[in-house]
PDB file of C-alpha atoms in Angstrom:
ATOM      1  CA  MET A 578     116.185  97.227  74.719  1.00 45.00           C
ATOM      2  CA  THR A 579     114.388  99.286  77.434  1.00 44.00           C
ATOM      3  CA  VAL A 580     113.010  98.489  80.924  1.00 43.00           C
ATOM      4  CA  GLY A 581     109.295  98.864  79.728  1.00 49.00           C
ATOM      5  CA  ALA A 582     109.856  96.452  76.824  1.00 52.00           C
ATOM      6  CA  HIS A 583     111.351  93.738  78.932  1.00 55.00           C
ATOM      7  CA  SER A 584     109.065  92.701  81.788  1.00 59.00           C
ATOM      8  CA  ASN A 585     111.470  89.739  82.522  1.00 72.00           C
ATOM      9  CA  PHE A 586     114.572  91.533  82.874  1.00 79.00           C
ATOM     10  CA  GLN A 587     115.452  89.822  85.958  1.00 79.00           C
ATOM     11  CA  GLN A 588     115.903  86.646  83.651  1.00 86.00           C
ATOM     12  CA  TRP A 589     118.423  88.745  81.713  1.00 92.00           C
ATOM     13  CA  SER A 590     121.890  87.054  81.130  1.00 95.00           C
ATOM     14  CA  PRO A 591     124.985  88.986  81.175  1.00 96.00           C
ATOM     15  CA  ASN A 592     124.992  89.607  77.702  1.00 96.00           C
ATOM     16  CA  ASP A 593     121.447  91.018  77.959  1.00 94.00           C
ATOM     17  CA  VAL A 594     122.580  93.374  80.605  1.00 95.00           C
ATOM     18  CA  ALA A 595     125.406  94.851  78.467  1.00 96.00           C
ATOM     19  CA  LYS A 596     123.187  95.219  75.609  1.00 94.00           C
ATOM     20  CA  PHE A 597     120.614  97.169  77.651  1.00 93.00           C
ATOM     21  CA  PHE A 598     123.407  99.605  79.106  1.00 95.00           C
ATOM     22  CA  SER A 599     125.022  99.696  75.647  1.00 96.00           C
ATOM     23  CA  ASP A 600     121.518 100.822  74.255  1.00 94.00           C
ATOM     24  CA  GLN A 601     121.430 103.412  76.905  1.00 94.00           C
ATOM     25  CA  GLY A 602     124.639 105.124  75.865  1.00 95.00           C
ATOM     26  CA  TYR A 603     127.333 103.193  77.852  1.00 96.00           C
ATOM     27  CA  ALA A 604     128.664 100.689  75.199  1.00 95.00           C
ATOM     28  CA  GLU A 605     132.142 101.218  76.186  1.00 96.00           C
ATOM     29  CA  TYR A 606     131.325  99.618  79.610  1.00 96.00           C
ATOM     30  CA  ALA A 607     129.262  96.592  78.170  1.00 95.00           C
ATOM     31  CA  ASN A 608     132.098  94.186  78.532  1.00 96.00           C
ATOM     32  CA  LEU A 609     132.494  94.871  82.081  1.00 96.00           C
ATOM     33  CA  PHE A 610     129.071  93.500  82.738  1.00 96.00           C
ATOM     34  CA  VAL A 611     129.841  90.250  81.253  1.00 96.00           C
ATOM     35  CA  GLU A 612     133.190  89.999  82.685  1.00 96.00           C
ATOM     36  CA  HIS A 613     131.711  90.495  86.277  1.00 96.00           C
ATOM     37  CA  HIS A 614     128.699  87.954  85.422  1.00 96.00           C
ATOM     38  CA  LEU A 615     126.063  90.527  86.246  1.00 96.00           C
ATOM     39  CA  THR A 616     122.664  89.189  85.178  1.00 94.00           C
ATOM     40  CA  GLY A 617     119.577  90.960  85.312  1.00 89.00           C
ATOM     41  CA  GLU A 618     118.776  89.607  89.043  1.00 86.00           C
ATOM     42  CA  ARG A 619     122.299  90.762  90.084  1.00 91.00           C
ATOM     43  CA  VAL A 620     122.974  94.083  88.502  1.00 92.00           C
ATOM     44  CA  VAL A 621     120.258  95.862  90.686  1.00 86.00           C
ATOM     45  CA  LEU A 622     122.305  94.782  93.812  1.00 88.00           C
ATOM     46  CA  LEU A 623     125.138  97.324  92.675  1.00 91.00           C
ATOM     47  CA  ALA A 624     126.171  99.845  94.990  1.00 90.00           C
ATOM     48  CA  PRO A 625     127.853 103.074  93.720  1.00 91.00           C
ATOM     49  CA  GLN A 626     131.274 101.890  94.956  1.00 93.00           C
ATOM     50  CA  ASP A 627     130.924  98.709  93.102  1.00 95.00           C
ATOM     51  CA  LEU A 628     130.663 100.543  89.875  1.00 95.00           C
ATOM     52  CA  LYS A 629     134.119 102.328  90.620  1.00 93.00           C
ATOM     53  CA  THR A 630     135.508  98.916  91.453  1.00 95.00           C
ATOM     54  CA  MET A 631     134.348  97.777  88.170  1.00 95.00           C
ATOM     55  CA  GLY A 632     136.640 100.298  86.458  1.00 94.00           C
ATOM     56  CA  ILE A 633     134.142 103.141  85.564  1.00 95.00           C
ATOM     57  CA  GLU A 634     135.902 106.163  86.773  1.00 93.00           C
ATOM     58  CA  ARG A 635     134.120 108.753  85.332  1.00 94.00           C
ATOM     59  CA  ILE A 636     131.458 110.307  87.734  1.00 94.00           C
ATOM     60  CA  GLY A 637     129.138 111.337  85.080  1.00 95.00           C
ATOM     61  CA  ASP A 638     128.669 107.854  83.816  1.00 95.00           C
ATOM     62  CA  ARG A 639     128.545 106.444  87.108  1.00 95.00           C
ATOM     63  CA  LEU A 640     125.707 108.778  88.058  1.00 95.00           C
ATOM     64  CA  GLY A 641     123.901 107.858  84.776  1.00 96.00           C
ATOM     65  CA  ILE A 642     124.074 104.106  85.363  1.00 96.00           C
ATOM     66  CA  GLN A 643     122.966 104.469  88.691  1.00 94.00           C
ATOM     67  CA  ARG A 644     119.852 106.327  87.307  1.00 93.00           C
ATOM     68  CA  GLU A 645     119.250 103.282  84.869  1.00 92.00           C
ATOM     69  CA  LEU A 646     119.721 101.040  87.552  1.00 90.00           C
ATOM     70  CA  ARG A 647     117.008 102.917  89.822  1.00 88.00           C
ATOM     71  CA  GLU A 648     114.581 102.618  86.945  1.00 87.00           C
ATOM     72  CA  LEU A 649     115.297  98.849  86.736  1.00 84.00           C
ATOM     73  CA  LYS A 650     114.334  98.703  90.434  1.00 81.00           C
ATOM     74  CA  VAL A 651     111.284 100.575  90.174  1.00 81.00           C
ATOM     75  CA  SER A 652     110.172  98.370  87.083  1.00 77.00           C
ATOM     76  CA  ALA A 653     110.928  95.481  89.340  1.00 74.00           C
ATOM     77  CA  ARG A 654     108.576  96.704  92.157  1.00 73.00           C
ATOM     78  CA  THR A 655     105.738  97.550  89.500  1.00 74.00           C
ATOM     79  CA  LEU A 656     105.813  94.160  88.111  1.00 72.00           C
ATOM     80  CA  ALA A 657     106.169  92.493  91.435  1.00 69.00           C
ATOM     81  CA  ARG A 658     102.699  94.120  92.567  1.00 72.00           C
ATOM     82  CA  LYS A 659     101.033  92.973  89.482  1.00 75.00           C
ATOM     83  CA  GLN A 660     101.744  89.187  89.792  1.00 84.00           C
ATOM     84  CA  VAL A 661      98.906  87.014  90.694  1.00 91.00           C
ATOM     85  CA  VAL A 662      99.544  84.679  93.481  1.00 93.00           C
ATOM     86  CA  SER A 663      96.283  82.771  93.536  1.00 95.00           C
ATOM     87  CA  GLU A 664      92.701  82.962  92.205  1.00 96.00           C
ATOM     88  CA  HIS A 665      89.763  81.527  93.654  1.00 96.00           C
ATOM     89  CA  GLN A 666      85.867  82.097  93.441  1.00 95.00           C
ATOM     90  CA  GLU A 667      83.011  81.966  96.256  1.00 95.00           C
ATOM     91  CA  ALA A 668      81.481  78.633  97.022  1.00 93.00           C
ATOM     92  CA  PHE A 669      77.784  78.056  96.444  1.00 88.00           C
ATOM     93  CA  ARG A 670      76.130  79.084  99.680  1.00 82.00           C
ATOM     94  CA  GLY A 671      73.872  76.046 100.479  1.00 77.00           C
ATOM     95  CA  THR A 672      73.670  72.336 100.359  1.00 71.00           C
ATOM     96  CA  LEU A 673      74.868  70.027  97.526  1.00 68.00           C
ATOM     97  CA  ALA A 674      71.233  69.217  96.581  1.00 65.00           C
ATOM     98  CA  GLU A 675      70.234  72.831  96.515  1.00 68.00           C
ATOM     99  CA  GLN A 676      73.345  73.567  94.409  1.00 69.00           C
ATOM    100  CA  TRP A 677      72.412  70.993  91.902  1.00 68.00           C
ATOM    101  CA  PHE A 678      68.807  72.280  91.656  1.00 65.00           C
ATOM    102  CA  ARG A 679      70.294  75.858  91.214  1.00 64.00           C
ATOM    103  CA  ASP A 680      72.754  74.746  88.509  1.00 68.00           C
ATOM    104  CA  ASN A 681      70.319  72.489  86.387  1.00 69.00           C
ATOM    105  CA  CYS A 682      66.964  74.361  87.179  1.00 66.00           C
ATOM    106  CA  CYS A 683      67.503  78.073  87.468  1.00 59.00           C
ATOM    107  CA  ALA A 684      71.005  78.757  85.796  1.00 54.00           C
ATOM    108  CA  CYS A 685      69.596  79.853  82.498  1.00 55.00           C
ATOM    109  CA  LEU A 686      66.809  82.514  84.175  1.00 57.00           C
ATOM    110  CA  CYS A 687      69.035  83.527  86.843  1.00 64.00           C
ATOM    111  CA  PRO A 688      72.719  82.993  86.791  1.00 67.00           C
ATOM    112  CA  ARG A 689      74.941  82.679  89.574  1.00 72.00           C
ATOM    113  CA  GLU A 690      77.681  85.128  89.712  1.00 82.00           C
ATOM    114  CA  PRO A 691      80.138  84.041  92.492  1.00 90.00           C
ATOM    115  CA  ASP A 692      82.486  86.300  94.068  1.00 93.00           C
ATOM    116  CA  LYS A 693      86.177  86.217  92.469  1.00 96.00           C
ATOM    117  CA  TYR A 694      89.059  86.438  95.092  1.00 97.00           C
ATOM    118  CA  THR A 695      92.478  87.270  93.596  1.00 97.00           C
ATOM    119  CA  LEU A 696      95.671  87.235  95.728  1.00 96.00           C
ATOM    120  CA  MET A 697      98.526  89.297  94.263  1.00 93.00           C
ATOM    121  CA  THR A 698     101.893  90.017  95.634  1.00 90.00           C
ATOM    122  CA  SER A 699     100.842  93.412  97.254  1.00 90.00           C
ATOM    123  CA  VAL A 700      96.987  93.435  97.378  1.00 93.00           C
ATOM    124  CA  LEU A 701      94.133  91.139  97.790  1.00 96.00           C
ATOM    125  CA  LYS A 702      90.990  91.931  95.379  1.00 96.00           C
ATOM    126  CA  ILE A 703      87.416  90.959  96.010  1.00 96.00           C
ATOM    127  CA  ARG A 704      85.028  91.107  93.215  1.00 95.00           C
ATOM    128  CA  LYS A 705      81.452  91.134  94.387  1.00 91.00           C
ATOM    129  CA  TYR A 706      78.251  90.804  92.449  1.00 81.00           C
ATOM    130  CA  HIS A 707      75.533  93.034  94.082  1.00 73.00           C
ATOM    131  CA  ILE A 708      72.047  91.667  93.056  1.00 67.00           C
ATOM    132  CA  GLU A 709      69.362  94.219  92.355  1.00 58.00           C
ATOM    133  CA  ARG A 710      66.371  94.150  94.774  1.00 52.00           C
ATOM    134  CA  PHE A 711      62.585  94.315  93.914  1.00 46.00           C
ATOM    135  CA  CYS A 712      60.075  95.309  96.812  1.00 47.00           C
ATOM    136  CA  GLY A 713      63.037  94.725  99.083  1.00 44.00           C
ATOM    137  CA  LEU A 714      63.885  91.221  98.013  1.00 44.00           C
ATOM    138  CA  LYS A 715      66.857  89.769  96.205  1.00 48.00           C
ATOM    139  CA  PHE A 716      65.965  87.818  93.050  1.00 51.00           C
ATOM    140  CA  GLY A 717      69.108  85.772  92.777  1.00 52.00           C
ATOM    141  CA  GLY A 718      70.347  87.635  89.710  1.00 52.00           C
ATOM    142  CA  CYS A 719      67.337  87.547  87.534  1.00 56.00           C
ATOM    143  CA  LEU A 720      67.048  91.206  87.534  1.00 56.00           C
ATOM    144  CA  GLY A 721      70.863  91.865  87.000  1.00 61.00           C
ATOM    145  CA  GLY A 722      73.187  93.594  89.235  1.00 70.00           C
ATOM    146  CA  THR A 723      76.425  95.121  89.332  1.00 82.00           C
ATOM    147  CA  TRP A 724      80.105  94.212  90.178  1.00 84.00           C
ATOM    148  CA  ALA A 725      82.144  96.062  92.836  1.00 90.00           C
ATOM    149  CA  ASN A 726      85.828  95.790  93.528  1.00 92.00           C
ATOM    150  CA  ASP A 727      87.453  95.833  97.048  1.00 93.00           C
ATOM    151  CA  THR A 728      91.376  96.028  96.875  1.00 94.00           C
ATOM    152  CA  ILE A 729      93.175  95.409 100.214  1.00 94.00           C
ATOM    153  CA  GLN A 730      96.895  96.251 100.939  1.00 93.00           C
ATOM    154  CA  LEU A 731      98.241  93.283 102.284  1.00 94.00           C
ATOM    155  CA  ASN A 732     100.316  95.460 104.792  1.00 93.00           C
ATOM    156  CA  ARG A 733      96.776  96.488 106.085  1.00 94.00           C
ATOM    157  CA  ILE A 734      95.600  93.096 106.955  1.00 95.00           C
ATOM    158  CA  VAL A 735      95.926  92.617 110.741  1.00 93.00           C
ATOM    159  CA  ASP A 736      93.968  89.266 111.193  1.00 95.00           C
ATOM    160  CA  VAL A 737      93.039  86.206 108.941  1.00 97.00           C
ATOM    161  CA  ASP A 738      90.741  83.702 110.725  1.00 97.00           C
ATOM    162  CA  THR A 739      88.776  80.709 109.422  1.00 97.00           C
ATOM    163  CA  VAL A 740      85.241  79.150 110.454  1.00 96.00           C
ATOM    164  CA  VAL A 741      84.264  75.865 108.926  1.00 95.00           C
ATOM    165  CA  GLN A 742      80.648  75.054 108.269  1.00 90.00           C
ATOM    166  CA  THR A 743      79.054  71.969 107.687  1.00 86.00           C
ATOM    167  CA  SER A 744      75.763  71.507 105.706  1.00 77.00           C
ATOM    168  CA  GLY A 745      73.862  68.566 104.530  1.00 68.00           C
ATOM    169  CA  VAL A 746      73.952  64.981 105.534  1.00 69.00           C
ATOM    170  CA  SER A 747      75.371  61.830 104.474  1.00 68.00           C
ATOM    171  CA  LEU A 748      76.246  61.764 100.850  1.00 66.00           C
ATOM    172  CA  ALA A 749      75.001  65.484 100.366  1.00 65.00           C
ATOM    173  CA  LYS A 750      77.155  66.584 103.101  1.00 76.00           C
ATOM    174  CA  SER A 751      79.421  69.406 102.242  1.00 83.00           C
ATOM    175  CA  ASP A 752      81.853  71.450 104.229  1.00 91.00           C
ATOM    176  CA  LYS A 753      82.682  75.246 103.524  1.00 94.00           C
ATOM    177  CA  ILE A 754      84.843  77.731 105.119  1.00 95.00           C
ATOM    178  CA  PHE A 755      84.390  81.331 105.810  1.00 97.00           C
ATOM    179  CA  ILE A 756      87.932  83.377 105.637  1.00 97.00           C
ATOM    180  CA  MET A 757      87.269  86.257 108.004  1.00 97.00           C
ATOM    181  CA  ILE A 758      89.888  89.025 107.232  1.00 96.00           C
ATOM    182  CA  SER A 759      90.282  92.265 109.439  1.00 95.00           C
ATOM    183  CA  ALA A 760      92.207  95.217 107.695  1.00 94.00           C
ATOM    184  CA  SER A 761      93.075  98.540 108.751  1.00 90.00           C
ATOM    185  CA  ALA A 762      91.332 101.531 107.065  1.00 80.00           C
ATOM    186  CA  GLY A 763      93.921 103.908 108.633  1.00 65.00           C
ATOM    187  CA  ASN A 764      97.491 104.600 107.290  1.00 57.00           C
ATOM    188  CA  ASP A 765      99.092 102.183 110.140  1.00 54.00           C
ATOM    189  CA  ALA A 766      97.664  98.825 110.342  1.00 50.00           C
ATOM    190  CA  THR A 767      99.332  98.458 113.799  1.00 54.00           C
ATOM    191  CA  SER A 768      97.594 101.672 115.339  1.00 55.00           C
ATOM    192  CA  ASP A 769      94.956 100.962 118.218  1.00 53.00           C
ATOM    193  CA  MET A 770      93.321 104.103 116.627  1.00 50.00           C
ATOM    194  CA  SER A 771      92.997 102.554 113.001  1.00 58.00           C
ATOM    195  CA  ARG A 772      89.510 101.525 111.969  1.00 81.00           C
ATOM    196  CA  LEU A 773      89.072  97.993 111.132  1.00 88.00           C
ATOM    197  CA  VAL A 774      87.248  96.740 108.544  1.00 92.00           C
ATOM    198  CA  GLN A 775      85.913  93.198 108.003  1.00 94.00           C
ATOM    199  CA  TYR A 776      85.842  91.070 104.761  1.00 96.00           C
ATOM    200  CA  GLU A 777      84.445  87.799 104.471  1.00 95.00           C
ATOM    201  CA  LEU A 778      85.401  84.897 102.028  1.00 97.00           C
ATOM    202  CA  TYR A 779      83.236  82.150 101.475  1.00 96.00           C
ATOM    203  CA  MET A 780      84.953  78.868  99.858  1.00 95.00           C
ATOM    204  CA  GLU A 781      85.035  75.204  99.724  1.00 94.00           C
ATOM    205  CA  LYS A 782      86.705  74.033 102.938  1.00 94.00           C
ATOM    206  CA  ASP A 783      89.995  72.361 101.295  1.00 95.00           C
ATOM    207  CA  ASP A 784      90.555  75.369  98.866  1.00 96.00           C
ATOM    208  CA  GLY A 785      89.603  77.756 101.702  1.00 96.00           C
ATOM    209  CA  LEU A 786      92.124  76.439 104.005  1.00 96.00           C
ATOM    210  CA  LYS A 787      94.900  76.397 101.373  1.00 97.00           C
ATOM    211  CA  PHE A 788      94.014  79.953 100.406  1.00 97.00           C
ATOM    212  CA  ALA A 789      93.987  81.162 103.890  1.00 97.00           C
ATOM    213  CA  LYS A 790      97.564  79.949 104.458  1.00 97.00           C
ATOM    214  CA  GLU A 791      98.695  81.754 100.956  1.00 97.00           C
ATOM    215  CA  ILE A 792      97.257  85.054 102.131  1.00 97.00           C
ATOM    216  CA  GLN A 793      98.892  84.672 105.470  1.00 96.00           C
ATOM    217  CA  HIS A 794     102.244  83.764 103.626  1.00 95.00           C
ATOM    218  CA  GLN A 795     101.798  86.583 101.367  1.00 94.00           C
ATOM    219  CA  ILE A 796     101.094  89.015 103.965  1.00 95.00           C
ATOM    220  CA  HIS A 797     104.565  88.245 105.566  1.00 93.00           C
ATOM    221  CA  GLU A 798     106.391  88.242 102.342  1.00 87.00           C
ATOM    222  CA  TYR A 799     105.030  91.730 101.456  1.00 87.00           C
ATOM    223  CA  LYS A 800     106.044  92.962 104.768  1.00 87.00           C
ATOM    224  CA  LEU A 801     109.434  91.744 104.553  1.00 83.00           C
ATOM    225  CA  SER A 802     109.819  93.288 101.059  1.00 75.00           C
ATOM    226  CA  LEU A 803     108.765  96.808 102.550  1.00 76.00           C
ATOM    227  CA  GLY A 804     111.178  96.509 105.299  1.00 70.00           C
ATOM    228  CA  GLY A 805     114.020  95.700 102.880  1.00 55.00           C
ATOM    229  CA  ARG A 806     112.920  98.510 100.443  1.00 52.00           C
ATOM    230  CA  SER A 807     115.956 100.875 100.533  1.00 46.00           C
ATOM    231  CA  ASP A 808     118.092 102.045  97.401  1.00 44.00           C
ATOM    232  CA  ALA A 809     121.541 101.254  97.514  1.00 43.00           C
ATOM    233  CA  VAL A 810     122.138 103.316  94.418  1.00 42.00           C
TER     234      VAL A 810
END
């Protein structure tokens, strides 16, 4: 059993933890992890003194187990950064009537490629489709285009704002929302000297309001995780 082979080690039972350390050459201490009810989630909280209290007397073995615990923590952080929190796509920029016409009359010739928005535990990814131009004009994707990706570190986002837009009337009325994101391009998002970069997300109103709150919440959670990121072992 290795860290890389088990992306769900935080769900390990004490027996799984014991087997892991047995496989790493510490079989004589395997029963200690079971006796102390050390699950995968708990074992990474062990401090050096805890290992001695458990009865692991040899300094070399304690150092080796500490190294394995550090690798488990690194694995946890790597996995956490890759977790997807929420996924959305760009709303149609027009009225419901225009969207119906676009989807039913032009889709085959000029397929629409909405932007993709992916919120992860440490970054916000924006995948945009850049349409080719002919004589300075955009042709709605008929001439093809290229995808471009923006990856924004959540700890560099300094502001998330929303602006609601209403288009159409009566039964054709639709509410959309702009999510305006300001992020620092420098190393310190709180510095007055940092250059701000603006990003614009365009979504259906209800989905957009929910997504904006998810972004704000995840920014807070990520900054908390950075603040508490200190290895005890």
